Amino acid sequence: MASDSYSSDDETLLSQALPTTKVPNNFDPSVPPASAEEYLQHVVWEARQCQDVVTVDVDRQKLKKPGTLKEVKVTAPHGYAPSPETQQELLTSFSNLRTHIANLRSSKQIPPSPVRFPSLKNREEWCKLCFGNSFQLALLKQANSDAAQPPLVEGQQPLLSIVLNIKQRGLRNLLEWHAQWLEVLGFSEAQGCWFYALLACLEKPLTPESCSQIRHIARICAKLRSSLESSDHPHLPHLNVIICIVARYFNQEDLADG
């Protein structure tokens, strides 16, 4: 039976993976190994330099005051949030669409996509598919570029024949990328339509990554909503739809409007 104590010369607790000779008394760890045997001797020597038990001094005063990360909810300005009745109507419409999508999937009658999809990793090509080259033109304008701008090319609307042919992994990628594009250039009606379509096709239960992503999107939308100049802004209804769906349908109630 092996002893509970362990010394540098007692290696019976660990099974030997490779045969090697003992480390010689004149072993010099500063000399690079010239053979496989010398390399193993270096490994054994380095292992023996490690302490059997390592402890760390803990400041117990800090343990008494644990820090917490709290997400700050951006409250809608007065008159900007949808009424409870409007939220219920939005949820009913969204739920009906989800039911229709589920029926199409179960019937195996999904129409073929009218467009060819880029690689799941090709963010730039997916951006062109969703927005045409308007995103590129906006970036050039934002950078005050003097380069000649190409003519505007329109993007694809998120038709069911398109989004239903995107695998769940692709949907999650698109949500992540759309959130990044939203942070860079703000909100557009076209992006609101894509968000709605992607959320409608996102299967439950959500992965932790997807849940975190849609929460992030809802918080960005809430922040953008609070910066709108008036309650008559054309983006307000679209932002409210996304916030309502994430909060109410996907059970992120802490983000919901009262």
mmCIF file of C-alpha atoms in Angstrom:
data_model
loop_
_atom_site.group_PDB
_atom_site.id
_atom_site.type_symbol
_atom_site.label_atom_id
_atom_site.label_comp_id
_atom_site.label_asym_id
_atom_site.label_seq_id
_atom_site.Cartn_x
_atom_site.Cartn_y
_atom_site.Cartn_z
ATOM 1 C CA MET A 1 0.000 0.000 0.000
ATOM 2 C CA ALA A 2 1.443 3.377 -0.967
ATOM 3 C CA SER A 3 2.321 5.771 1.800
ATOM 4 C CA ASP A 4 0.280 8.951 2.253
ATOM 5 C CA SER A 5 3.495 10.969 2.264
ATOM 6 C CA TYR A 6 5.228 11.899 -0.951
ATOM 7 C CA SER A 7 8.849 12.924 -1.493
ATOM 8 C CA SER A 8 10.804 13.856 -4.590
ATOM 9 C CA ASP A 9 12.266 10.322 -4.676
ATOM 10 C CA ASP A 10 8.950 8.529 -4.178
ATOM 11 C CA GLU A 11 6.930 8.417 -7.421
ATOM 12 C CA THR A 12 4.821 5.368 -6.649
ATOM 13 C CA LEU A 13 1.606 7.430 -6.531
ATOM 14 C CA LEU A 14 1.923 8.257 -10.236
ATOM 15 C CA SER A 15 2.137 5.581 -12.899
ATOM 16 C CA GLN A 16 5.090 6.007 -15.212
ATOM 17 C CA ALA A 17 3.991 6.859 -18.728
ATOM 18 C CA LEU A 18 7.403 6.598 -20.407
ATOM 19 C CA PRO A 19 10.532 4.745 -19.290
ATOM 20 C CA THR A 20 13.448 6.997 -18.421
ATOM 21 C CA THR A 21 16.637 6.871 -16.449
ATOM 22 C CA LYS A 22 16.993 8.695 -13.161
ATOM 23 C CA VAL A 23 18.017 12.316 -13.236
ATOM 24 C CA PRO A 24 21.818 12.306 -12.795
ATOM 25 C CA ASN A 25 23.390 14.105 -9.847
ATOM 26 C CA ASN A 26 25.255 16.476 -12.180
ATOM 27 C CA PHE A 27 22.052 17.360 -14.107
ATOM 28 C CA ASP A 28 22.101 20.973 -15.356
ATOM 29 C CA PRO A 29 18.536 22.265 -16.128
ATOM 30 C CA SER A 30 19.943 25.283 -17.995
ATOM 31 C CA VAL A 31 21.375 23.045 -20.734
ATOM 32 C CA PRO A 32 18.824 22.356 -23.505
ATOM 33 C CA PRO A 33 18.068 18.649 -23.990
ATOM 34 C CA ALA A 34 19.963 17.029 -26.837
ATOM 35 C CA SER A 35 17.984 13.793 -26.918
ATOM 36 C CA ALA A 36 14.588 12.379 -26.062
ATOM 37 C CA GLU A 37 16.006 10.865 -22.879
ATOM 38 C CA GLU A 38 17.405 14.213 -21.739
ATOM 39 C CA TYR A 39 14.066 15.846 -22.532
ATOM 40 C CA LEU A 40 12.285 13.395 -20.218
ATOM 41 C CA GLN A 41 14.891 14.104 -17.550
ATOM 42 C CA HIS A 42 14.012 17.809 -17.851
ATOM 43 C CA VAL A 43 10.316 16.975 -17.415
ATOM 44 C CA VAL A 44 11.020 14.890 -14.306
ATOM 45 C CA TRP A 45 13.297 17.572 -12.850
ATOM 46 C CA GLU A 46 10.691 20.345 -13.444
ATOM 47 C CA ALA A 47 7.958 18.214 -11.867
ATOM 48 C CA ARG A 48 10.071 17.783 -8.744
ATOM 49 C CA GLN A 49 10.399 21.553 -8.370
ATOM 50 C CA CYS A 50 6.633 21.910 -7.887
ATOM 51 C CA GLN A 51 5.357 22.060 -4.342
ATOM 52 C CA ASP A 52 3.139 19.203 -3.195
ATOM 53 C CA VAL A 53 0.679 21.645 -1.641
ATOM 54 C CA VAL A 54 0.207 25.247 -2.725
ATOM 55 C CA THR A 55 -1.667 27.770 -0.614
ATOM 56 C CA VAL A 56 -2.647 31.353 -1.153
ATOM 57 C CA ASP A 57 -3.225 34.132 1.349
ATOM 58 C CA VAL A 58 -6.832 35.320 1.160
ATOM 59 C CA ASP A 59 -7.981 38.752 2.254
ATOM 60 C CA ARG A 60 -11.009 37.737 4.305
ATOM 61 C CA GLN A 61 -12.244 41.312 4.455
ATOM 62 C CA LYS A 62 -12.847 41.168 0.703
ATOM 63 C CA LEU A 63 -14.773 37.919 1.085
ATOM 64 C CA LYS A 64 -17.225 39.703 3.341
ATOM 65 C CA LYS A 65 -18.030 42.172 0.547
ATOM 66 C CA PRO A 66 -18.674 40.074 -2.566
ATOM 67 C CA GLY A 67 -18.948 42.030 -5.768
ATOM 68 C CA THR A 68 -21.860 41.463 -8.129
ATOM 69 C CA LEU A 69 -22.370 42.272 -11.793
ATOM 70 C CA LYS A 70 -25.746 43.837 -12.371
ATOM 71 C CA GLU A 71 -27.214 44.612 -15.759
ATOM 72 C CA VAL A 72 -28.692 48.083 -15.850
ATOM 73 C CA LYS A 73 -32.084 48.193 -17.542
ATOM 74 C CA VAL A 74 -32.720 51.229 -19.723
ATOM 75 C CA THR A 75 -36.260 52.351 -18.937
ATOM 76 C CA ALA A 76 -38.375 53.633 -21.806
ATOM 77 C CA PRO A 77 -39.159 57.370 -21.731
ATOM 78 C CA HIS A 78 -42.745 58.269 -20.914
ATOM 79 C CA GLY A 79 -45.053 57.367 -23.796
ATOM 80 C CA TYR A 80 -42.484 55.232 -25.629
ATOM 81 C CA ALA A 81 -43.293 51.761 -24.261
ATOM 82 C CA PRO A 82 -46.208 49.776 -25.733
ATOM 83 C CA SER A 83 -49.277 49.230 -23.600
ATOM 84 C CA PRO A 84 -49.949 45.778 -22.074
ATOM 85 C CA GLU A 85 -52.690 45.256 -24.663
ATOM 86 C CA THR A 86 -50.340 46.077 -27.529
ATOM 87 C CA GLN A 87 -47.688 43.760 -26.108
ATOM 88 C CA GLN A 88 -50.231 40.933 -25.952
ATOM 89 C CA GLU A 89 -51.186 41.527 -29.585
ATOM 90 C CA LEU A 90 -47.518 41.418 -30.593
ATOM 91 C CA LEU A 91 -46.978 38.165 -28.718
ATOM 92 C CA THR A 92 -50.085 36.549 -30.238
ATOM 93 C CA SER A 93 -48.970 37.453 -33.746
ATOM 94 C CA PHE A 94 -45.441 36.222 -33.088
ATOM 95 C CA SER A 95 -46.689 32.981 -31.537
ATOM 96 C CA ASN A 96 -48.927 32.329 -34.557
ATOM 97 C CA LEU A 97 -45.938 32.773 -36.853
ATOM 98 C CA ARG A 98 -43.892 30.347 -34.742
ATOM 99 C CA THR A 99 -46.706 27.794 -34.991
ATOM 100 C CA HIS A 100 -46.802 28.206 -38.767
ATOM 101 C CA ILE A 101 -43.029 27.713 -38.950
ATOM 102 C CA ALA A 102 -43.236 24.595 -36.773
ATOM 103 C CA ASN A 103 -45.922 23.151 -39.056
ATOM 104 C CA LEU A 104 -43.797 23.801 -42.143
ATOM 105 C CA ARG A 105 -40.806 22.121 -40.535
ATOM 106 C CA SER A 106 -42.768 19.067 -39.432
ATOM 107 C CA SER A 107 -44.411 18.687 -42.857
ATOM 108 C CA LYS A 108 -41.038 18.821 -44.628
ATOM 109 C CA GLN A 109 -42.587 21.252 -47.101
ATOM 110 C CA ILE A 110 -40.081 24.060 -46.708
ATOM 111 C CA PRO A 111 -39.691 25.842 -50.061
ATOM 112 C CA PRO A 112 -36.158 26.004 -51.485
ATOM 113 C CA SER A 113 -34.172 29.165 -50.884
ATOM 114 C CA PRO A 114 -34.230 31.612 -53.813
ATOM 115 C CA VAL A 115 -30.643 32.634 -53.011
ATOM 116 C CA ARG A 116 -27.396 30.766 -52.511
ATOM 117 C CA PHE A 117 -26.059 30.978 -48.963
ATOM 118 C CA PRO A 118 -22.489 32.014 -48.186
ATOM 119 C CA SER A 119 -20.315 29.971 -45.852
ATOM 120 C CA LEU A 120 -21.446 30.032 -42.200
ATOM 121 C CA LYS A 121 -18.165 31.746 -41.328
ATOM 122 C CA ASN A 122 -18.286 34.423 -44.030
ATOM 123 C CA ARG A 123 -19.671 37.397 -42.146
ATOM 124 C CA GLU A 124 -19.060 39.899 -44.966
ATOM 125 C CA GLU A 125 -21.001 37.885 -47.539
ATOM 126 C CA TRP A 126 -23.906 37.386 -45.124
ATOM 127 C CA CYS A 127 -23.929 41.133 -44.543
ATOM 128 C CA LYS A 128 -24.220 41.663 -48.306
ATOM 129 C CA LEU A 129 -27.017 39.098 -48.484
ATOM 130 C CA CYS A 130 -29.013 40.840 -45.731
ATOM 131 C CA PHE A 131 -28.316 44.474 -46.604
ATOM 132 C CA GLY A 132 -26.808 44.530 -50.066
ATOM 133 C CA ASN A 133 -23.875 46.933 -49.989
ATOM 134 C CA SER A 134 -25.661 49.607 -47.931
ATOM 135 C CA PHE A 135 -23.662 48.580 -44.864
ATOM 136 C CA GLN A 136 -20.396 49.005 -46.771
ATOM 137 C CA LEU A 137 -21.522 52.384 -48.104
ATOM 138 C CA ALA A 138 -22.488 53.511 -44.612
ATOM 139 C CA LEU A 139 -19.069 52.532 -43.276
ATOM 140 C CA LEU A 140 -17.361 54.470 -46.082
ATOM 141 C CA LYS A 141 -19.515 57.493 -45.282
ATOM 142 C CA GLN A 142 -18.775 57.136 -41.575
ATOM 143 C CA ALA A 143 -15.047 57.046 -42.346
ATOM 144 C CA ASN A 144 -15.353 60.095 -44.652
ATOM 145 C CA SER A 145 -13.703 58.044 -47.363
ATOM 146 C CA ASP A 146 -12.868 59.805 -50.628
ATOM 147 C CA ALA A 147 -12.944 56.516 -52.508
ATOM 148 C CA ALA A 148 -15.458 56.214 -55.305
ATOM 149 C CA GLN A 149 -18.557 54.557 -53.912
ATOM 150 C CA PRO A 150 -20.163 51.704 -55.836
ATOM 151 C CA PRO A 151 -23.828 51.920 -56.816
ATOM 152 C CA LEU A 152 -26.344 50.818 -54.228
ATOM 153 C CA VAL A 153 -27.298 47.138 -54.275
ATOM 154 C CA GLU A 154 -30.378 46.078 -52.344
ATOM 155 C CA GLY A 155 -30.270 43.264 -49.792
ATOM 156 C CA GLN A 156 -32.615 40.320 -49.399
ATOM 157 C CA GLN A 157 -35.766 40.482 -47.332
ATOM 158 C CA PRO A 158 -35.925 37.725 -44.672
ATOM 159 C CA LEU A 159 -38.440 35.589 -46.538
ATOM 160 C CA LEU A 160 -39.518 32.307 -44.950
ATOM 161 C CA SER A 161 -38.033 30.504 -47.932
ATOM 162 C CA ILE A 162 -34.679 31.981 -46.890
ATOM 163 C CA VAL A 163 -34.643 31.857 -43.095
ATOM 164 C CA LEU A 164 -36.207 28.385 -42.866
ATOM 165 C CA ASN A 165 -33.306 26.999 -44.878
ATOM 166 C CA ILE A 166 -30.702 28.400 -42.481
ATOM 167 C CA LYS A 167 -29.526 25.895 -39.886
ATOM 168 C CA GLN A 168 -29.781 26.786 -36.194
ATOM 169 C CA ARG A 169 -26.039 27.369 -36.002
ATOM 170 C CA GLY A 170 -26.338 29.841 -38.868
ATOM 171 C CA LEU A 171 -29.229 31.615 -37.153
ATOM 172 C CA ARG A 172 -27.138 32.008 -34.013
ATOM 173 C CA ASN A 173 -24.228 33.370 -36.055
ATOM 174 C CA LEU A 174 -26.520 35.854 -37.770
ATOM 175 C CA LEU A 175 -27.959 37.068 -34.483
ATOM 176 C CA GLU A 176 -24.452 37.695 -33.179
ATOM 177 C CA TRP A 177 -23.387 39.519 -36.335
ATOM 178 C CA HIS A 178 -26.574 41.590 -36.523
ATOM 179 C CA ALA A 179 -25.968 42.701 -32.947
ATOM 180 C CA GLN A 180 -22.469 43.836 -33.931
ATOM 181 C CA TRP A 181 -23.788 45.667 -36.994
ATOM 182 C CA LEU A 182 -26.466 47.262 -34.822
ATOM 183 C CA GLU A 183 -23.817 48.636 -32.464
ATOM 184 C CA VAL A 184 -21.746 50.041 -35.319
ATOM 185 C CA LEU A 185 -24.399 51.735 -37.450
ATOM 186 C CA GLY A 186 -27.521 51.900 -35.327
ATOM 187 C CA PHE A 187 -30.976 50.602 -36.228
ATOM 188 C CA SER A 188 -32.739 50.310 -39.569
ATOM 189 C CA GLU A 189 -36.145 48.972 -40.580
ATOM 190 C CA ALA A 190 -34.478 46.252 -42.675
ATOM 191 C CA GLN A 191 -32.511 45.070 -39.682
ATOM 192 C CA GLY A 192 -35.656 45.068 -37.560
ATOM 193 C CA CYS A 193 -37.268 42.704 -40.070
ATOM 194 C CA TRP A 194 -34.244 40.402 -39.943
ATOM 195 C CA PHE A 195 -34.255 40.365 -36.151
ATOM 196 C CA TYR A 196 -37.945 39.447 -36.135
ATOM 197 C CA ALA A 197 -37.438 36.637 -38.657
ATOM 198 C CA LEU A 198 -34.383 35.227 -36.880
ATOM 199 C CA LEU A 199 -36.157 35.209 -33.522
ATOM 200 C CA ALA A 200 -39.176 33.524 -35.104
ATOM 201 C CA CYS A 201 -36.977 30.664 -36.393
ATOM 202 C CA LEU A 202 -34.814 30.305 -33.287
ATOM 203 C CA GLU A 203 -35.697 27.022 -31.620
ATOM 204 C CA LYS A 204 -36.392 26.594 -27.915
ATOM 205 C CA PRO A 205 -34.899 25.860 -25.471
ATOM 206 C CA LEU A 206 -32.266 28.478 -26.116
ATOM 207 C CA THR A 207 -28.617 27.721 -25.635
ATOM 208 C CA PRO A 208 -26.915 29.879 -22.972
ATOM 209 C CA GLU A 209 -25.068 31.701 -25.769
ATOM 210 C CA SER A 210 -28.280 32.449 -27.671
ATOM 211 C CA CYS A 211 -30.014 33.635 -24.511
ATOM 212 C CA SER A 212 -27.132 35.983 -23.755
ATOM 213 C CA GLN A 213 -27.169 37.217 -27.356
ATOM 214 C CA ILE A 214 -30.858 38.083 -27.532
ATOM 215 C CA ARG A 215 -30.618 39.813 -24.154
ATOM 216 C CA HIS A 216 -27.752 41.865 -25.523
ATOM 217 C CA ILE A 217 -29.825 42.778 -28.580
ATOM 218 C CA ALA A 218 -32.819 43.789 -26.445
ATOM 219 C CA ARG A 219 -30.622 46.006 -24.263
ATOM 220 C CA ILE A 220 -29.157 47.731 -27.321
ATOM 221 C CA CYS A 221 -32.667 48.296 -28.684
ATOM 222 C CA ALA A 222 -33.789 49.722 -25.335
ATOM 223 C CA LYS A 223 -30.815 52.081 -25.326
ATOM 224 C CA LEU A 224 -31.545 53.199 -28.888
ATOM 225 C CA ARG A 225 -35.214 53.658 -28.008
ATOM 226 C CA SER A 226 -34.348 55.954 -25.118
ATOM 227 C CA SER A 227 -32.320 58.160 -27.467
ATOM 228 C CA LEU A 228 -35.105 58.707 -30.001
ATOM 229 C CA GLU A 229 -36.159 62.324 -30.393
ATOM 230 C CA SER A 230 -39.887 61.675 -30.035
ATOM 231 C CA SER A 231 -42.490 58.930 -29.679
ATOM 232 C CA ASP A 232 -43.413 59.515 -33.329
ATOM 233 C CA HIS A 233 -40.061 58.239 -34.567
ATOM 234 C CA PRO A 234 -40.564 55.539 -37.248
ATOM 235 C CA HIS A 235 -38.066 53.211 -35.541
ATOM 236 C CA LEU A 236 -39.981 53.109 -32.256
ATOM 237 C CA PRO A 237 -42.548 50.407 -33.183
ATOM 238 C CA HIS A 238 -39.814 48.113 -34.521
ATOM 239 C CA LEU A 239 -37.648 48.523 -31.438
ATOM 240 C CA ASN A 240 -40.646 47.864 -29.200
ATOM 241 C CA VAL A 241 -41.431 44.634 -31.049
ATOM 242 C CA ILE A 242 -37.919 43.240 -30.514
ATOM 243 C CA ILE A 243 -37.820 44.240 -26.845
ATOM 244 C CA CYS A 244 -41.273 42.762 -26.223
ATOM 245 C CA ILE A 245 -40.506 39.429 -27.931
ATOM 246 C CA VAL A 246 -37.193 38.929 -26.136
ATOM 247 C CA ALA A 247 -38.623 39.896 -22.762
ATOM 248 C CA ARG A 248 -42.046 38.245 -22.906
ATOM 249 C CA TYR A 249 -41.837 35.358 -25.353
ATOM 250 C CA PHE A 250 -38.317 34.239 -24.432
ATOM 251 C CA ASN A 251 -38.951 34.795 -20.716
ATOM 252 C CA GLN A 252 -36.427 37.560 -20.047
ATOM 253 C CA GLU A 253 -38.909 39.363 -17.824
ATOM 254 C CA ASP A 254 -36.367 41.663 -16.192
ATOM 255 C CA LEU A 255 -36.058 43.419 -19.573
ATOM 256 C CA ALA A 256 -39.817 43.807 -20.070
ATOM 257 C CA ASP A 257 -41.697 47.072 -20.187
ATOM 258 C CA GLY A 258 -44.144 47.538 -17.358
#
